Each structure stands twice: as structure tokens, then as C-alpha cells.
Coordinates of C-alpha atoms in Angstrom, one line a residue:
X22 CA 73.2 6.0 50.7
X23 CA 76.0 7.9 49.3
X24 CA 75.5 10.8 51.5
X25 CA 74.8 8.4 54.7
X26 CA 78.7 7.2 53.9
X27 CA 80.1 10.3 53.6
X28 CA 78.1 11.7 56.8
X29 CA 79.9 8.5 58.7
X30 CA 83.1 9.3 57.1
X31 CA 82.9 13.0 58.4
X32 CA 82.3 11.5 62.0
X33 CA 85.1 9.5 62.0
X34 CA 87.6 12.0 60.5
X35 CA 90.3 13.4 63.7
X36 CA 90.1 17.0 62.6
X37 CA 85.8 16.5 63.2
X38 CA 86.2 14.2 66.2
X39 CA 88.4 16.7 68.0
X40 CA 88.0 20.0 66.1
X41 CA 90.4 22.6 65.0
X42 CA 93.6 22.6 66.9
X43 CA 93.8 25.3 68.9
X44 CA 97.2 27.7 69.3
X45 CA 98.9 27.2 72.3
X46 CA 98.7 30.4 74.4
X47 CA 102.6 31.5 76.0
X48 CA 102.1 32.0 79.1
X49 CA 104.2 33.6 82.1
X50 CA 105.7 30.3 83.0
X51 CA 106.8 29.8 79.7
X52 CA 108.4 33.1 79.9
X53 CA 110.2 32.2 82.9
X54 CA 111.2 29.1 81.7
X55 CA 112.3 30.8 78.4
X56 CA 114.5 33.3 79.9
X57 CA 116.3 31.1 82.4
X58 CA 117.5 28.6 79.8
X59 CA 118.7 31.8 77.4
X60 CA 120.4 33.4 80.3
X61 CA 122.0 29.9 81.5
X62 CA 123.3 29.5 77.4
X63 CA 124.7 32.8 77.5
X64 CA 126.6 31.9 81.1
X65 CA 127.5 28.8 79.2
X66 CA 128.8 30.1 75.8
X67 CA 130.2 33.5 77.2
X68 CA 133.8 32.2 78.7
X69 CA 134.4 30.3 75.8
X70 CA 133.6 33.1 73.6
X71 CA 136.0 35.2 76.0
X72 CA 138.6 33.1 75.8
X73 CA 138.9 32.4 71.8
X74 CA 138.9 36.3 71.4
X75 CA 141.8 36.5 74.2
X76 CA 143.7 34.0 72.4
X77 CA 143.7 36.1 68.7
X78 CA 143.9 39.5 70.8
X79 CA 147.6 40.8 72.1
X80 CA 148.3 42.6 75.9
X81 CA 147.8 45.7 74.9
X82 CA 144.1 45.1 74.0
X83 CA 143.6 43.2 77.3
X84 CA 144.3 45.5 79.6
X85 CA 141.9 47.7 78.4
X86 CA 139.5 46.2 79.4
X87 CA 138.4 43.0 82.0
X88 CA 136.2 41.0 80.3
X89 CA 137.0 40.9 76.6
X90 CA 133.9 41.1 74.4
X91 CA 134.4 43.1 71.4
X92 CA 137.5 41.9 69.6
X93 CA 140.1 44.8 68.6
X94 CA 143.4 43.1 67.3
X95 CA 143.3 39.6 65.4
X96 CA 147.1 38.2 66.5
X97 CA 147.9 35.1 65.5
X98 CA 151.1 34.8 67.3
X99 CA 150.3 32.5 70.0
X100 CA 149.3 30.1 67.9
X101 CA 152.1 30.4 65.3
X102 CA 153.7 29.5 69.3
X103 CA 152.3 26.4 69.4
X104 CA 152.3 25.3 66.1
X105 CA 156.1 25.4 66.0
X106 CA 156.9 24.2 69.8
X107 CA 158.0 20.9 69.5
X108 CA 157.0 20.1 73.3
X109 CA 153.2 20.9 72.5
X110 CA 152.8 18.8 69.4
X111 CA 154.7 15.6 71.5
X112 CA 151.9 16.3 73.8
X113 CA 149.1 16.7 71.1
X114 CA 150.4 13.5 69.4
X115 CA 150.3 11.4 72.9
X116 CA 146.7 12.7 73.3
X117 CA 145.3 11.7 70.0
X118 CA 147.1 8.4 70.5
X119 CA 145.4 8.0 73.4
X120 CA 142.0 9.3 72.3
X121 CA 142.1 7.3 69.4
X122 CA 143.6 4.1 70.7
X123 CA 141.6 4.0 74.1
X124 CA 138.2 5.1 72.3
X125 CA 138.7 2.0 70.4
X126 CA 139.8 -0.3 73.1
X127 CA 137.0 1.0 75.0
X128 CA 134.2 0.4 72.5
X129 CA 135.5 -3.0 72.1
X130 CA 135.7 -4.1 75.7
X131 CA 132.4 -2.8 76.4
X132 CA 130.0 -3.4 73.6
X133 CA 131.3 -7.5 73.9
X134 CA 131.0 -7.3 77.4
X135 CA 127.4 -5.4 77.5
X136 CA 126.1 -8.5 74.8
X137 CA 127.0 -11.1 77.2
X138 CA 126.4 -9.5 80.5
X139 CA 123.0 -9.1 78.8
X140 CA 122.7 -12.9 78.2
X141 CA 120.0 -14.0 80.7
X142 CA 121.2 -18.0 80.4
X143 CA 125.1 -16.3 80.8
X144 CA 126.1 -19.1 83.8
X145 CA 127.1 -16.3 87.2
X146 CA 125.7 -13.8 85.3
X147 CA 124.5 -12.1 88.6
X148 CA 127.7 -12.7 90.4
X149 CA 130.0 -11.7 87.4
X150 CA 127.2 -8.4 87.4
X151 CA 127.7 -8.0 91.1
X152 CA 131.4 -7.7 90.8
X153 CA 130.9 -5.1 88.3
X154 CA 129.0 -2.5 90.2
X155 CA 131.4 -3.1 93.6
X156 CA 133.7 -1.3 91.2
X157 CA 131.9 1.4 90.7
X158 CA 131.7 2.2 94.9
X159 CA 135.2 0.6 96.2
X160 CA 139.0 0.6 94.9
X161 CA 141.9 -0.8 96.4
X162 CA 143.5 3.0 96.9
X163 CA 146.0 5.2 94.9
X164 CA 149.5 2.9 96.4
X165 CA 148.2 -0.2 95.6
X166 CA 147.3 0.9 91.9
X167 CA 150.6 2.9 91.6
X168 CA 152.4 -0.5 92.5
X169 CA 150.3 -2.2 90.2
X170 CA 151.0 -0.3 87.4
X171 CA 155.1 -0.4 88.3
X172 CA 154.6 -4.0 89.0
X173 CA 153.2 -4.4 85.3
X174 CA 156.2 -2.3 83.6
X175 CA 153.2 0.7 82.2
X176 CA 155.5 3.8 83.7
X177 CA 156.2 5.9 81.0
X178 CA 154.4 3.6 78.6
X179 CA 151.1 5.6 76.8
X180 CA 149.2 2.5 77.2
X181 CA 148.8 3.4 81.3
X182 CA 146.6 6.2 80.3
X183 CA 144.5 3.0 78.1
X184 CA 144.4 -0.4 79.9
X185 CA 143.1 0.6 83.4
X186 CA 140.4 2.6 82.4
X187 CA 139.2 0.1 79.4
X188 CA 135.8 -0.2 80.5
X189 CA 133.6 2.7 82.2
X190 CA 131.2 0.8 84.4
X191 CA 128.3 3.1 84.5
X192 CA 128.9 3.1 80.5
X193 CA 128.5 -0.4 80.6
X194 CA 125.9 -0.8 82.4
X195 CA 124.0 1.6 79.9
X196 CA 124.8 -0.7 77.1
X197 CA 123.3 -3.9 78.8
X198 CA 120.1 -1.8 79.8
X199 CA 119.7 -1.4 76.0
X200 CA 120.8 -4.8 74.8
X201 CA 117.6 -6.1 76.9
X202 CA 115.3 -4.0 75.1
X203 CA 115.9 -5.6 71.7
X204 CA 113.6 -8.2 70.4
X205 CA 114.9 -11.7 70.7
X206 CA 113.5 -12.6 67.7
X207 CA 116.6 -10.7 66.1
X208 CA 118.6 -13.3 67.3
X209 CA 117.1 -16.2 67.5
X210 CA 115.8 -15.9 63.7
X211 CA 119.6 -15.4 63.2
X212 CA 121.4 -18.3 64.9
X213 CA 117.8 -19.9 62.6
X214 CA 120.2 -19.2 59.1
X215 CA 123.2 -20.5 60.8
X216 CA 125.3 -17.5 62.5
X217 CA 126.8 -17.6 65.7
X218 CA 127.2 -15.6 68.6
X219 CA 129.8 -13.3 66.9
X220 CA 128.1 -12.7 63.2
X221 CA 124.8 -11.8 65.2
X222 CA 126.9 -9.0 67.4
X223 CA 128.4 -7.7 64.2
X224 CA 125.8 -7.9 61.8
X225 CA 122.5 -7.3 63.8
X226 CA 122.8 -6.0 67.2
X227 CA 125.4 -3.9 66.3
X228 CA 123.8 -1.6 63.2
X229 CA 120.5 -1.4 65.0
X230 CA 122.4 0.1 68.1
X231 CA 124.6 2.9 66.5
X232 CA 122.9 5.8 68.1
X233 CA 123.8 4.2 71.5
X234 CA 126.6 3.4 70.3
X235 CA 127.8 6.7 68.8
X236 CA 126.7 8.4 72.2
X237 CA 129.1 6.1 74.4
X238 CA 131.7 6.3 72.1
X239 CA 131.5 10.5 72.4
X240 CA 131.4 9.8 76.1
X241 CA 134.5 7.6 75.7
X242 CA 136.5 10.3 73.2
X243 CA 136.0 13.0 75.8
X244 CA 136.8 11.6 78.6
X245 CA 140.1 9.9 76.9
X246 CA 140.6 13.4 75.0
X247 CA 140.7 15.2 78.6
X248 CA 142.9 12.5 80.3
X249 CA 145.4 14.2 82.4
X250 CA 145.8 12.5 85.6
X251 CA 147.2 9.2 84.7
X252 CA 149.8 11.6 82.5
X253 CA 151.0 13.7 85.4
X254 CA 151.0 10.4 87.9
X255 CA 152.8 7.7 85.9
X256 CA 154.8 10.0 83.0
X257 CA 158.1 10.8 84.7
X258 CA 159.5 11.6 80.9
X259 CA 158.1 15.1 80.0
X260 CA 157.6 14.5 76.1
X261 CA 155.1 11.6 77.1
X262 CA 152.8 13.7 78.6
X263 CA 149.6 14.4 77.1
X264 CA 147.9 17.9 76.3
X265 CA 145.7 18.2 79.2
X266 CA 148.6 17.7 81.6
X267 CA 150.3 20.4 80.1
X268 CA 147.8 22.6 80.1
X269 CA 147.3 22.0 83.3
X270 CA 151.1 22.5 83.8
X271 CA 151.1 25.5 81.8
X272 CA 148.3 27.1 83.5
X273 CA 149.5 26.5 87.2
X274 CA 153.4 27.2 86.6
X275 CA 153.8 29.5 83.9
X276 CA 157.2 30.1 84.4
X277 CA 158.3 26.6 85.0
X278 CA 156.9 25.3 81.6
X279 CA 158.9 28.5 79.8
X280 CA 162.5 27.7 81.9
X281 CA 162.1 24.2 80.0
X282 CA 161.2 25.3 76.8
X283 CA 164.1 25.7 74.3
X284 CA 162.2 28.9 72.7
X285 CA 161.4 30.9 75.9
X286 CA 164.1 33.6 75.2
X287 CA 162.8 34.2 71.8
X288 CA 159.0 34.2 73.8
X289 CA 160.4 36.6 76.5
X290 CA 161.7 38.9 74.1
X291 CA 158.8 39.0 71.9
X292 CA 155.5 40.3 72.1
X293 CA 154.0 37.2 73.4
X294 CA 152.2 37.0 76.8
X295 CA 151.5 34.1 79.3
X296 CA 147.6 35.6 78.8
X297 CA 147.2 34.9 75.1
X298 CA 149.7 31.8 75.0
X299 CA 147.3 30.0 77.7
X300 CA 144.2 31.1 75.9
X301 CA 145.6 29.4 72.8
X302 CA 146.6 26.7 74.3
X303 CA 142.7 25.9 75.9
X304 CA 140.9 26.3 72.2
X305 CA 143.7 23.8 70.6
X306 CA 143.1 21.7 73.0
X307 CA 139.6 22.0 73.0
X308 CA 138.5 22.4 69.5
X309 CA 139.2 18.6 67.9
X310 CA 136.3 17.2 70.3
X311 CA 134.1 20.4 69.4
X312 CA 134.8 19.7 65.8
X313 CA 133.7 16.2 66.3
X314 CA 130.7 16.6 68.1
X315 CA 128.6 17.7 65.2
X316 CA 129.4 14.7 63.5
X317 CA 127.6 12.4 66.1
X318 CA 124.9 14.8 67.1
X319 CA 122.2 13.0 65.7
X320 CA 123.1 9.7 67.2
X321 CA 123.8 11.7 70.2
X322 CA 119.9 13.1 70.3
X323 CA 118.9 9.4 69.7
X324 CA 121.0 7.7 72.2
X325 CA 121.4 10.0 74.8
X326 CA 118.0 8.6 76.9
X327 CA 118.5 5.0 75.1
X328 CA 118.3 1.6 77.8
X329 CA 116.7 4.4 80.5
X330 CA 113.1 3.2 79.7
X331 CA 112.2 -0.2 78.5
X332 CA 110.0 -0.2 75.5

């Protein structure tokens, strides 16, 4: 009997039923498919990599040679630059205002407005849902908005570069997607112990969806991080622009930005060249999001195919 159990036992075991696992043979395709993504990651990585070691490196070690690979010098003169210019900290202050303060505003606008949208007994949901996604395809042109924006007293006010672009539609439509997915039995067992709309947002749906969360908020930060073309449209007052638009400045008019610079006889006279100042200048500007970005990877992993696939 005992050995008729341990017989049935064996038969039923996975490793018996489907037998040693066998090692999975690389073959040329994987090869292929191995190289291209190395090659594209060194395509990827290698500018960036060029241009941190251009912005520690001086002209002399430059013009040696035309792609720089193999760092020489280590100068930290353009950054000592920028840490003591008064015009780029304005401009990295207006851009961490912005980041911070529209990230936020964003999140808000579009995590309440996802939960509702995503309210099948919402009264004109599918006409309030309609209206949403004519946004994404039509504006009413670059005048009208200009006007708009004058009409509503937001030139040279930092909260042009926050209001119009609260809510991202496609973002949006992301959250609802995964809003839909989650059991209503969350909610109903909630409003059961007495907690209204608001406490159930808060308190349920909104720790069970942090990893769609943290990835819309990175896609938020980054795109309010890199926000330049609101600056340069509606910012007539130099010290209110932010530090993409004067990057952008810097790199397009070198010698425009150094005429209005209080310090440009002091940077003409010393070592310093447009080269490594504008190299120094792209890492500042983009190291806080790189920085950050480790910090949400996981979430990111999670959340990055989240309300794609219905489970």
C-alpha cells in the first residue's frame, strides 16, 4: 500500500510529469538579437558619455581629438561658471518650481479625474470622455491660446508653464484604463464600513495603484523638467525663464547669452570656452531627473504596461 502511494505520488510530481528541464540552446537569432540591443545601448549611452567628459575637459584637450573618449584633464571651471552665475540658478530655481509645482498639480488633476471618468454610472460619462480625446487631435491654434493666456493676466507669471498643461490626455486616459481593472469589491466593501467617495480614493484605490502611479508621475516630472516652450513664448522677463529655454538660448546664440551676462569679461578673458560651458550646462540640467529615476524604477518596471491589458 505504502509503496502503491508513493508510486502515485512520483506520477504526479512536475519534475516526473515533464522531466528534467532542459538548457535552452543560444542560437544565431539570439545572437542577432543580442548584438543589436548592445550596439543600440552603446549608440544610446555614448553622447552622453561624450558630453559629461567634454564638460570636466578644457579646449586644449578637445581639439585633439573629435570625439572625446578617453578623458585627459578633469576641469571643473565650467561648472564653478554656473554655480556662481546668478542668471543660471534664476533659471534652475523657475524650473524646479515648475517641476515640482506642476508634477503636483498634475497628479492631482489626473488621478481625481481618471476615478470618476472611470465611474460607469458617471451621468455624460461618454460625452464628458468624448470631449477629452477631441483634445488630443484639435486645438484652437497658437493666437487664440496666446490671447488666452494675455486675456487671463499668466504673462510673465511661472504658473503659464503649469495651468494649461494640468492634465496630459493620453496620461489620463492610461489611468482610467487601470482604474477599470480593479475589483469593485474594493469599493463597494468600503462605502459597506461607511467611507465615501473621497476616503476610498485615498485610502484604497490610491496605495494599490502606486506603481501606475509612480510611472505617470515620472512621465509628468520629465516632461515639466524639460519645459521650455511655454518659457521662451510667454516669459518676456529674462530671469523668469526656465533652464531648458536657456539652454536652448545658450546653445543657439552663444554670444548673445554672454553680451547679457554681467561675468562675460571675466569668461572671455579666462580659460573658459563656449564648448565646455555648454556641455556643463546639458549634465546640470539633465542630472536631477537622472538622479531621480532610480528612485521610481521599480514602480516604473511595474507600471510601465499597467491599464494596457485587462486582467
Amino acid at each position: 500500500m505504502e509503496s502503491n502511494t508513493t508510486a502515485t505520488a512520483a506520477q504526479s510530481s512536475p519534475e516526473v510529469r515533464q522531466g528534467p528541464r532542459r538548457r535552452r540552446k543560444f542560437s544565431i537569432a539570439d545572437f542577432v538579437i543580442h548584438f543589436v540591443l548592445i550596439l543600440l545601448t552603446i549608440c544610446t549611452i555614448l553622447p552622453f558619455y561624450n558630453v559629461v567628459l567634454m564638460s570636466f575637459s578644457n579646449t586644449a584637450a578637445i581639439s585633439k581629438q573629435l570625439v572625446y573618449l578617453v578623458p585627459t584633464t578633469f576641469d571643473l571651471s565650467a561648472y564653478s561658471y554656473i554655480l556662481h552665475e546668478p542668471r543660471f540658478l534664476k533659471a534652475l530655481l523657475v524650473t524646479l518650481f515648475v517641476t515640482v509645482v506642476g508634477t503636483s498639480i498634475n497628479m492631482l488633476v489626473t488621478v481625481t479625474g481618471a476615478f470618476v471618468m472611470s465611474k460607469t454610472g458617471f451621468p455624460g460619462r461618454k460625452i464628458v470622455m468624448s470631449g477629452i480625446i477631441f483634445t488630443m487631435f484639435f486645438n484652437g491654434g497658437l493666437i487664440p491660446f496666446y490671447l488666452t493666456m494675455k486675456n487671463l493676466h499668466l504673462i510673465n507669471n511661472l504658473l503659464v508653464m503649469v495651468l494649461p498643461v494640468a492634465v496630459n490626455t493620453f496620461y489620463l486616459i492610461i489611468c482610467i484604463a487601470f482604474f477599470r481593472t480593479l475589483p469593485a469589491a474594493l469599493e463597494e466593501s468600503a462605502k459597506i464600513d461607511g467611507a465615501n467617495e473621497l476616503q476610498v480614493l485615498v485610502k484604497i484605490i490610491v496605495p494599490i495603484s502606486m506603481p501606475m502611479i509612480a510611472t505617470i508621475t515620472l512621465f509628468y516630472a520629465v516632461d515639466r523638467w524639460n519645459e521650455w516652450w511655454y518659457g521662451v513664448l510667454f516669459m518676456t522677463n529674462v530671469n523668469l525663464l526656465p533652464m531648458q529655454a536657456l539652454l536652448r538660448e545658450l546653445l543657439t546664440n552663444y554670444a548673445q547669452v554672454l553680451s547679457s551676462i554681467t561675468t562675460s569679461v571675466q569668461l572671455q578673458n579666462s580659460d573658459l570656452q563656449p564648448e565646455m560651458l555648454k556641455m556643463a550646462v546639458l549634465v546640470v540640467s539633465a542630472l536631477p531627473i537622472v538622479c531621480l529615476y532610480p528612485f521610481l524604477q521599480k514602480y516604473f518596471a511595474k507600471g510601465v504596461m499597467i491599464g494596457s491589458v485587462k486582467g
